Coordinates of C-alpha atoms and ligand atoms in Angstrom, one line a residue:
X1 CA 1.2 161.6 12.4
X2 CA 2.3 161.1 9.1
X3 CA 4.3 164.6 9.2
X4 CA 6.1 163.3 12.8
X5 CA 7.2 160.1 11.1
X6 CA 8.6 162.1 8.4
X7 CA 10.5 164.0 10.4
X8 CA 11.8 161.2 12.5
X9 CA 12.9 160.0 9.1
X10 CA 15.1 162.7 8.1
X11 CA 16.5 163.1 11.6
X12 CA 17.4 159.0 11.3
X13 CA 19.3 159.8 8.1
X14 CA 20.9 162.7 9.2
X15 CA 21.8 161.0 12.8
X16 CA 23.5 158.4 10.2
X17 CA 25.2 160.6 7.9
X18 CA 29.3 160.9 8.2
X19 CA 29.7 164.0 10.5
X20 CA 31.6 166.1 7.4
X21 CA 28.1 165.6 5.3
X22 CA 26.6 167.5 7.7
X23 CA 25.9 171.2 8.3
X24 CA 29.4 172.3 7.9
X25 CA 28.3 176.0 8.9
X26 CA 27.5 174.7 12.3
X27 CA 30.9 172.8 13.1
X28 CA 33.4 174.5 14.9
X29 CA 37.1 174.1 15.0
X30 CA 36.3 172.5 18.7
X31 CA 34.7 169.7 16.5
X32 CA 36.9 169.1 13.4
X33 CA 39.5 168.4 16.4
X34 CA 37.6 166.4 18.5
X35 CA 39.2 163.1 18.3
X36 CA 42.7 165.4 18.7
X37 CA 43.1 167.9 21.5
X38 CA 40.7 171.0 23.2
X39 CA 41.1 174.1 21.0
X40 CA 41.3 176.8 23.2
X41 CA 41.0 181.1 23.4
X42 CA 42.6 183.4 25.4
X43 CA 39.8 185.9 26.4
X44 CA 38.8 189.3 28.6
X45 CA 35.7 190.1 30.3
X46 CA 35.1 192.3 27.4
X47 CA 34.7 189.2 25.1
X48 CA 32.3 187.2 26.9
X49 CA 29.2 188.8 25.2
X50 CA 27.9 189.5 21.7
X51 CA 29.3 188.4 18.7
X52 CA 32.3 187.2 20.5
X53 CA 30.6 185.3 22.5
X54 CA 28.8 183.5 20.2
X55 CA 31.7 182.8 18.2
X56 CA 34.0 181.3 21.1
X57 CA 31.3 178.9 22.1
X58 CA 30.5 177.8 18.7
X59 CA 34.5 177.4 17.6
X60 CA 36.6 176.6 20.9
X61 CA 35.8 174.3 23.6
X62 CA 38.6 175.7 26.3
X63 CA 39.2 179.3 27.4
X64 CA 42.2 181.0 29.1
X65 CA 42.2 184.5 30.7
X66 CA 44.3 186.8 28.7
X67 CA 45.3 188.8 31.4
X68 CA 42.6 188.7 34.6
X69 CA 44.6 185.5 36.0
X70 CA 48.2 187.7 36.1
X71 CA 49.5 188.4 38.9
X72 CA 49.1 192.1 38.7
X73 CA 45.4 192.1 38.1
X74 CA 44.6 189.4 40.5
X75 CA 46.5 190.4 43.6
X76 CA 47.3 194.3 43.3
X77 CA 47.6 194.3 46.8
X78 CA 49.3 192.1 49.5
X79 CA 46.4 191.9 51.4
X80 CA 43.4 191.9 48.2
X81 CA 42.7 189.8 45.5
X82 CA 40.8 191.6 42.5
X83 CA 38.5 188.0 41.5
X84 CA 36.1 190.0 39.4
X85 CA 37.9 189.4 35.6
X86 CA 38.8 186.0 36.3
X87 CA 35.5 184.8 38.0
X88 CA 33.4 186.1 35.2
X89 CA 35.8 184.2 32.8
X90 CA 35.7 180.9 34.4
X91 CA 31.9 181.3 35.0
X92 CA 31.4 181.4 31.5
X93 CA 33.5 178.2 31.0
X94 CA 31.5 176.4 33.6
X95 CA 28.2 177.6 31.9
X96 CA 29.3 176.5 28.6
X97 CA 30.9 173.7 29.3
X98 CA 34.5 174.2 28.7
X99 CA 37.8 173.8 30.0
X100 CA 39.8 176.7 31.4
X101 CA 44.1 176.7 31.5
X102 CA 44.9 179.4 34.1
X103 CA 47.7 181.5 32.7
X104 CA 49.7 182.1 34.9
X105 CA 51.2 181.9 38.2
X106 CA 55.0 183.3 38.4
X107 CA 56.0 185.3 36.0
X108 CA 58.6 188.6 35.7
X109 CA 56.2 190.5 34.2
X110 CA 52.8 192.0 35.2
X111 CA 53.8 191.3 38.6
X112 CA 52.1 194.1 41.2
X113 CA 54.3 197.1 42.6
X114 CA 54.4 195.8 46.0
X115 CA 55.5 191.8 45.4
X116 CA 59.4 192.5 45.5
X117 CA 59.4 195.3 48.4
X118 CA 59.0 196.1 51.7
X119 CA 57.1 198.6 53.9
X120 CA 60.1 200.5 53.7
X121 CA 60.7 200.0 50.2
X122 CA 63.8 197.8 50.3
X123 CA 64.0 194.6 48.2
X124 CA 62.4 191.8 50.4
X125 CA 64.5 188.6 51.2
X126 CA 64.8 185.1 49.7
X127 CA 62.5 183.5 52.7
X128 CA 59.6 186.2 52.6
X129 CA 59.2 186.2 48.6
X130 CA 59.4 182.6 48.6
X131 CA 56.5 183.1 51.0
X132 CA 54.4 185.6 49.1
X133 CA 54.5 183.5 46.0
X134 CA 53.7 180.5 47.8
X135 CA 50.5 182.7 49.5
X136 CA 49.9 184.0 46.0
X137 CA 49.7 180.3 44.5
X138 CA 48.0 178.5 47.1
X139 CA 45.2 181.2 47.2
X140 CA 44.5 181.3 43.3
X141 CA 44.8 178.3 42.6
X142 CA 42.8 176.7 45.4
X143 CA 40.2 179.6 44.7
X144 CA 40.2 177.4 41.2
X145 CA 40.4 173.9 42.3
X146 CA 38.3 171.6 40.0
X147 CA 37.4 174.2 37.4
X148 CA 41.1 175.1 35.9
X149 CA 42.4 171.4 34.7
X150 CA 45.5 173.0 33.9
X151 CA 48.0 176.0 34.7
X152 CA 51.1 178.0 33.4
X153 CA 53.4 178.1 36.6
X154 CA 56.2 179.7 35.6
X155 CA 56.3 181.2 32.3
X156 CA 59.4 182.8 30.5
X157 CA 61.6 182.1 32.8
X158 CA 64.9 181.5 30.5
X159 CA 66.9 184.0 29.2
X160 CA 66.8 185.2 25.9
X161 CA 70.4 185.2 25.7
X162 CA 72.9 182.0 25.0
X163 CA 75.4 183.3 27.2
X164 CA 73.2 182.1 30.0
X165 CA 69.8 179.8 31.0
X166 CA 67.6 181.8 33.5
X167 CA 66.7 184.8 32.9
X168 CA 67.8 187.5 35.7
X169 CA 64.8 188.5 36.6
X170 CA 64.0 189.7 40.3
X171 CA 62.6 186.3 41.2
X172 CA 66.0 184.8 40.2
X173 CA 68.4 188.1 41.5
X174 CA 66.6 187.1 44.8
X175 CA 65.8 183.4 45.6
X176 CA 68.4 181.8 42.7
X177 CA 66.3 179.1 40.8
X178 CA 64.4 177.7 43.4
X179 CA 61.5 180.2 42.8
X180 CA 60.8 177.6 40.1
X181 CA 60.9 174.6 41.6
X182 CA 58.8 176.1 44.6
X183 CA 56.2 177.3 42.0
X184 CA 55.5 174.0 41.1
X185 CA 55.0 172.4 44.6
X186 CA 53.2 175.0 45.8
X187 CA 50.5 174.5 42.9
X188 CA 50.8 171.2 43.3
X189 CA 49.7 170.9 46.5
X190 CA 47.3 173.5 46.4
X191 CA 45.7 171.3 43.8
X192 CA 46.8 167.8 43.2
X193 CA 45.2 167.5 40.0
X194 CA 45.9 170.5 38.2
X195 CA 48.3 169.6 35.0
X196 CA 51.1 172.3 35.6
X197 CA 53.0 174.1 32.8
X198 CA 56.0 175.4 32.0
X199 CA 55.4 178.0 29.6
X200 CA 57.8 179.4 27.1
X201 CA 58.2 181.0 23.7
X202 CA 60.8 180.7 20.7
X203 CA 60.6 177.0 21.9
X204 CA 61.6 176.0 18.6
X205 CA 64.6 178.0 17.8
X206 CA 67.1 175.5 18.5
X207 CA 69.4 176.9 20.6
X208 CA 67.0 178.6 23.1
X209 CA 65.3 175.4 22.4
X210 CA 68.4 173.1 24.4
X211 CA 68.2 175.8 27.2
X212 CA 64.6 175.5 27.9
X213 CA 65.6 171.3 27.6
X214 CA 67.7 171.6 30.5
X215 CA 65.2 173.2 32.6
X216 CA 63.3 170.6 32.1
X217 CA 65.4 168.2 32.3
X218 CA 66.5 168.9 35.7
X219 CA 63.4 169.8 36.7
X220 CA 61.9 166.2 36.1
X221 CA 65.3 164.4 37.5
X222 CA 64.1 166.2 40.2
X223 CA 60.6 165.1 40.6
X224 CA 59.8 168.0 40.3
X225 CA 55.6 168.1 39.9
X226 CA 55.6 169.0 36.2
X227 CA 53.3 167.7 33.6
X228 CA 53.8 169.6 30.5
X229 CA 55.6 172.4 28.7
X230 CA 53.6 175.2 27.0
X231 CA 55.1 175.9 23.4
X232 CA 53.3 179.9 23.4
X233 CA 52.9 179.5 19.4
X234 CA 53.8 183.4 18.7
X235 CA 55.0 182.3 15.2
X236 CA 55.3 184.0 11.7
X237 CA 54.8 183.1 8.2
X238 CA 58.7 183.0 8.1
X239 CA 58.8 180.6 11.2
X240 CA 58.8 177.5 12.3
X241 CA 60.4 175.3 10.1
X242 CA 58.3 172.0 9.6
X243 CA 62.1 170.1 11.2
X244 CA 62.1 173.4 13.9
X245 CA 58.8 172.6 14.7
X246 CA 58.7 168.6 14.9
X247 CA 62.5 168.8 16.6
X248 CA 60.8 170.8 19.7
X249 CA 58.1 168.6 20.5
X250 CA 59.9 165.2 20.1
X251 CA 62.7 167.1 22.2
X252 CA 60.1 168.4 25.1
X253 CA 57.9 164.7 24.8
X254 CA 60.7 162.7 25.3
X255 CA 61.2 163.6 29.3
X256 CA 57.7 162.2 29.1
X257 CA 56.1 165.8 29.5
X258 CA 52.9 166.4 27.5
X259 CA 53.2 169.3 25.2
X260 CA 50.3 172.1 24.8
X261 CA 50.5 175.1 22.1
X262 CA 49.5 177.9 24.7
X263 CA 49.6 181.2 22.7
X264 CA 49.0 180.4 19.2
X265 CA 49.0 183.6 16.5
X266 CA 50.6 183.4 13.0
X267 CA 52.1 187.2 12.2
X268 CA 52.4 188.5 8.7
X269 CA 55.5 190.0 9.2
X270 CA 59.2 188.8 10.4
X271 CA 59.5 188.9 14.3
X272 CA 61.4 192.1 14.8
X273 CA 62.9 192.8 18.7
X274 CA 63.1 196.2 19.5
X275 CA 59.9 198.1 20.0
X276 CA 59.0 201.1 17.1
X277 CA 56.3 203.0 15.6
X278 CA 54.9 202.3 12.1
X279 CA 56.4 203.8 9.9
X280 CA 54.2 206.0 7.4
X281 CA 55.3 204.3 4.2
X282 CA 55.0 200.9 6.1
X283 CA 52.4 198.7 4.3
X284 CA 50.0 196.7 6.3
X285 CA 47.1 195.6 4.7
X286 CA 46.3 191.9 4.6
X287 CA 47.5 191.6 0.6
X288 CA 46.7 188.4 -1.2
X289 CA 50.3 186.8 -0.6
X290 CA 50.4 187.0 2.9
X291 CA 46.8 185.8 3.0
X292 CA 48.6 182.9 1.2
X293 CA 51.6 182.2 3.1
X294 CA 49.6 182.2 6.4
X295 CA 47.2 179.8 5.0
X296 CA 50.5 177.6 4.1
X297 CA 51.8 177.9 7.6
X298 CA 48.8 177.1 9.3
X299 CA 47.7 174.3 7.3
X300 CA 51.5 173.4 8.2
X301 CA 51.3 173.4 11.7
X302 CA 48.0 171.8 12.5
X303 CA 49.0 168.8 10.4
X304 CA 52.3 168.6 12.0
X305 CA 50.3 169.0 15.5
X306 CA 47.6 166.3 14.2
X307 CA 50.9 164.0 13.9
X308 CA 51.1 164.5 17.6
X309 CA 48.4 164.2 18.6
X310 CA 50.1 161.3 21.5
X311 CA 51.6 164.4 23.2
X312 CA 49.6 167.1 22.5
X313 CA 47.2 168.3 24.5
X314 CA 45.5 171.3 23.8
X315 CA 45.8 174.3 21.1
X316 CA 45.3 177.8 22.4
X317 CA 45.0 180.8 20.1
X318 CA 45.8 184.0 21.8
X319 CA 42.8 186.1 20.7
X320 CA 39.7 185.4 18.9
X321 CA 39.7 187.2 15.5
X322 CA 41.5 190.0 13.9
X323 CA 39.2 192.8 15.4
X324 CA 42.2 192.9 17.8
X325 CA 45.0 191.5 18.5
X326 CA 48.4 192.5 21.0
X327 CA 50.3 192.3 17.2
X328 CA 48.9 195.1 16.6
X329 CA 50.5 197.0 19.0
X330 CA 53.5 194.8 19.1
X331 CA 56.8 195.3 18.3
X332 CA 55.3 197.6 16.1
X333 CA 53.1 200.4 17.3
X334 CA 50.1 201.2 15.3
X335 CA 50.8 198.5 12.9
X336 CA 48.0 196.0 12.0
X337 CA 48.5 193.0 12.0
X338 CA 46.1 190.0 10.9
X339 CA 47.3 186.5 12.8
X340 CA 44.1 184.7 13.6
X341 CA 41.8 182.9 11.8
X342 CA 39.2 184.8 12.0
X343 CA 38.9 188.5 10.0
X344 CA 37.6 191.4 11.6
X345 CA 33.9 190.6 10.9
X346 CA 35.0 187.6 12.8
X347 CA 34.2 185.3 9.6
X348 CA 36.5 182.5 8.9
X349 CA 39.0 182.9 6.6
X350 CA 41.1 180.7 4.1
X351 CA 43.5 179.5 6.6
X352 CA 40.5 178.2 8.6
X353 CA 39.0 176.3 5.8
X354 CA 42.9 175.0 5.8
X355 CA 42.8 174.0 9.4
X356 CA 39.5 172.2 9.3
X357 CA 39.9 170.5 6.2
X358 CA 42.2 167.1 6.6
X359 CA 40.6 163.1 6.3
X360 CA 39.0 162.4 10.3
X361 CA 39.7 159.3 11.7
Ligands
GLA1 C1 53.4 186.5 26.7 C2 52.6 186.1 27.9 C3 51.1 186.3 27.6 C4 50.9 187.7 26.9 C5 51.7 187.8 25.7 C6 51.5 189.1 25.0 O1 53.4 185.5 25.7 O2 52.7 184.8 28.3 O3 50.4 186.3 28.7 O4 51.2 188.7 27.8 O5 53.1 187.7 26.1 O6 50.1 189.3 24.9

């Protein structure tokens, strides 16, 4: 008796104490932000057991597929759907209780061999791959309906290069830039209360920044069914700014679109564009100054996203530790690269302790 009413005791105090006095090993980066916005993981299959597993329930409270959710691996076939990945993925949301953003609907890349041709092998008209997409959506998405509160519709669509906005991909050599605008409804009313996305990266650069604007804009003078634009957060310790990064979501938030950080990973080395090998001389070991400067860029972002926290509306990292990582096969082949924060024995490091530690309200 007297042991149980001890007990009941402690648990009183501790049930009273502020939530930072608490176990901090047991608080995830899910918690520190609860009063902010879902932190999120892109995942595969592969990490939905063992010591990844453990870690992405303890740390993130909303999940995205990394790749089972592309077109390509989800519909390889006209006439078959490959559900497998995906299901598994949002299973394990549902059975953990977190949200899922399904990434991504239309896109010009990973798209299957069979989307843009014919039986005979000859580019497919306007009408039919207007048609295909809007099977494509209105299967996946419905397949989802209630468990995926939010998707990436079209992502990447504009151009990298100033001289023009959209990006000639085949969906825009063949149906113009309706494909977009037809993405949108199509997932709409497949699912009336999915948030929808527009999904982009270099959103902060400031001139492919005013191009992605005008998308937008015209887009929502449209009424066009959009809720959001997906900044994909592939960023460096050499970008962006703090003004970069604020300019971009005040730009995006004021067509009254929510803005979500879809893709976040914090490279140690300058973005580079063309594709290469390492080079042998090439040093890529996590040194003590780039631990440093991506501690100082992520304790920069967070508290610029905290500021937002009106807009935003969900942080996604794109991987869960630096076991592995597309950086380290991207631009640079063979070259590792070390942009979450978590190391490869999947313990926190500094730039976590930098995320998580800021006053609650
Ligand atoms: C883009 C896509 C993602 C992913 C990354 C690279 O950002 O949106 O799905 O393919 O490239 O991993």
């Amino acid at each position: 008796m007297k042991k149980l009413s001890i007990v009941c005791l402690a648990l009183l105090l501790l049930s009273h104490l502020p939530a930072a006095a608490q176990n901090t090993s047991t608080r995830g980066l899910k918690d520190y932000y609860i009063n902010y916005f879902p932190i999120g993981v892109a995942v595969s299959p592969r990490s939905l057991t063992g010591a990844d597993a453990e870690l992405i329930t303890r740390q993130f409270n909303s999940i995205t597929p990394e790749n089972a959710m592309k077109m390509g691996p989800i519909h390889p076939r006209e006439d078959f759907y490959n559900w497998a990945a995906a299901d598994s993925i949002v299973n394990f949301a549902q059975r953990n209780g977190m949200k899922v953003r399904g990434h991504t609907l239309c896109w010009h890349e990973q798209t299957p061999g069979w989307l843009f041709k014919d039986a005979a092998g000859n580019t497919v008209s306007k009408d039919v791959l207007l048609q295909r997409l809007k099977n494509h959506i209105t299967t996946v998405v419905n397949r989802y309906k209630g468990k995926i509160y939010a998707w990436d519709v079209v992502n990447e669509a504009v151009d990298d290069a100033s001289s023009r906005v959209l990006r000639n991909s085949l969906w825009y050599q063949i149906c113009g830039d309706e494909f977009i605008v037809k993405a949108f409804e199509y997932a709409h009313a497949a699912d009336p209360n999915a948030q929808l996305f527009y999904n982009d990266y270099n959103t902060e650069r400031p001139e492919k920044r005013e191009r992605i604007y005008q998308l937008l804009k015209k887009l929502v003078d449209a009424k066009v069914p959009i809720h959001g634009v997906g900044l994909q957060g592939h960023w460096s310790i050499y970008e962006p700014s703090e003004n970069e990064l604020r300019a971009a979501i005040e730009k995006f938030s004021s067509l009254g679109l929510k803005v979500q950080v879809t893709e976040l990973d914090i490279s140690v080395y300058p973005w580079e564009k063309n594709r290469r090998a390492k080079r042998p001389d090439e040093n890529d070991s996590f040194t003590a100054e780039r631990e440093q400067q991506q501690l100082e860029q992520y304790k920069k972002v967070f508290r610029i996203f905290r500021d937002y926290k009106n807009v935003i509306t969900g942080i996604t990292f794109w991987g869960v530790s630096d076991r592995r990582t597309w950086l380290d096969e991207y631009p640079v082949n063979g070259r590792k690269n070390y942009p979450m924060l978590f190391d490869q024995e999947r313990k926190p490091k500094k730039a976590f302790e930098a995320v998580v530690s800021f006053k609650q309200e």
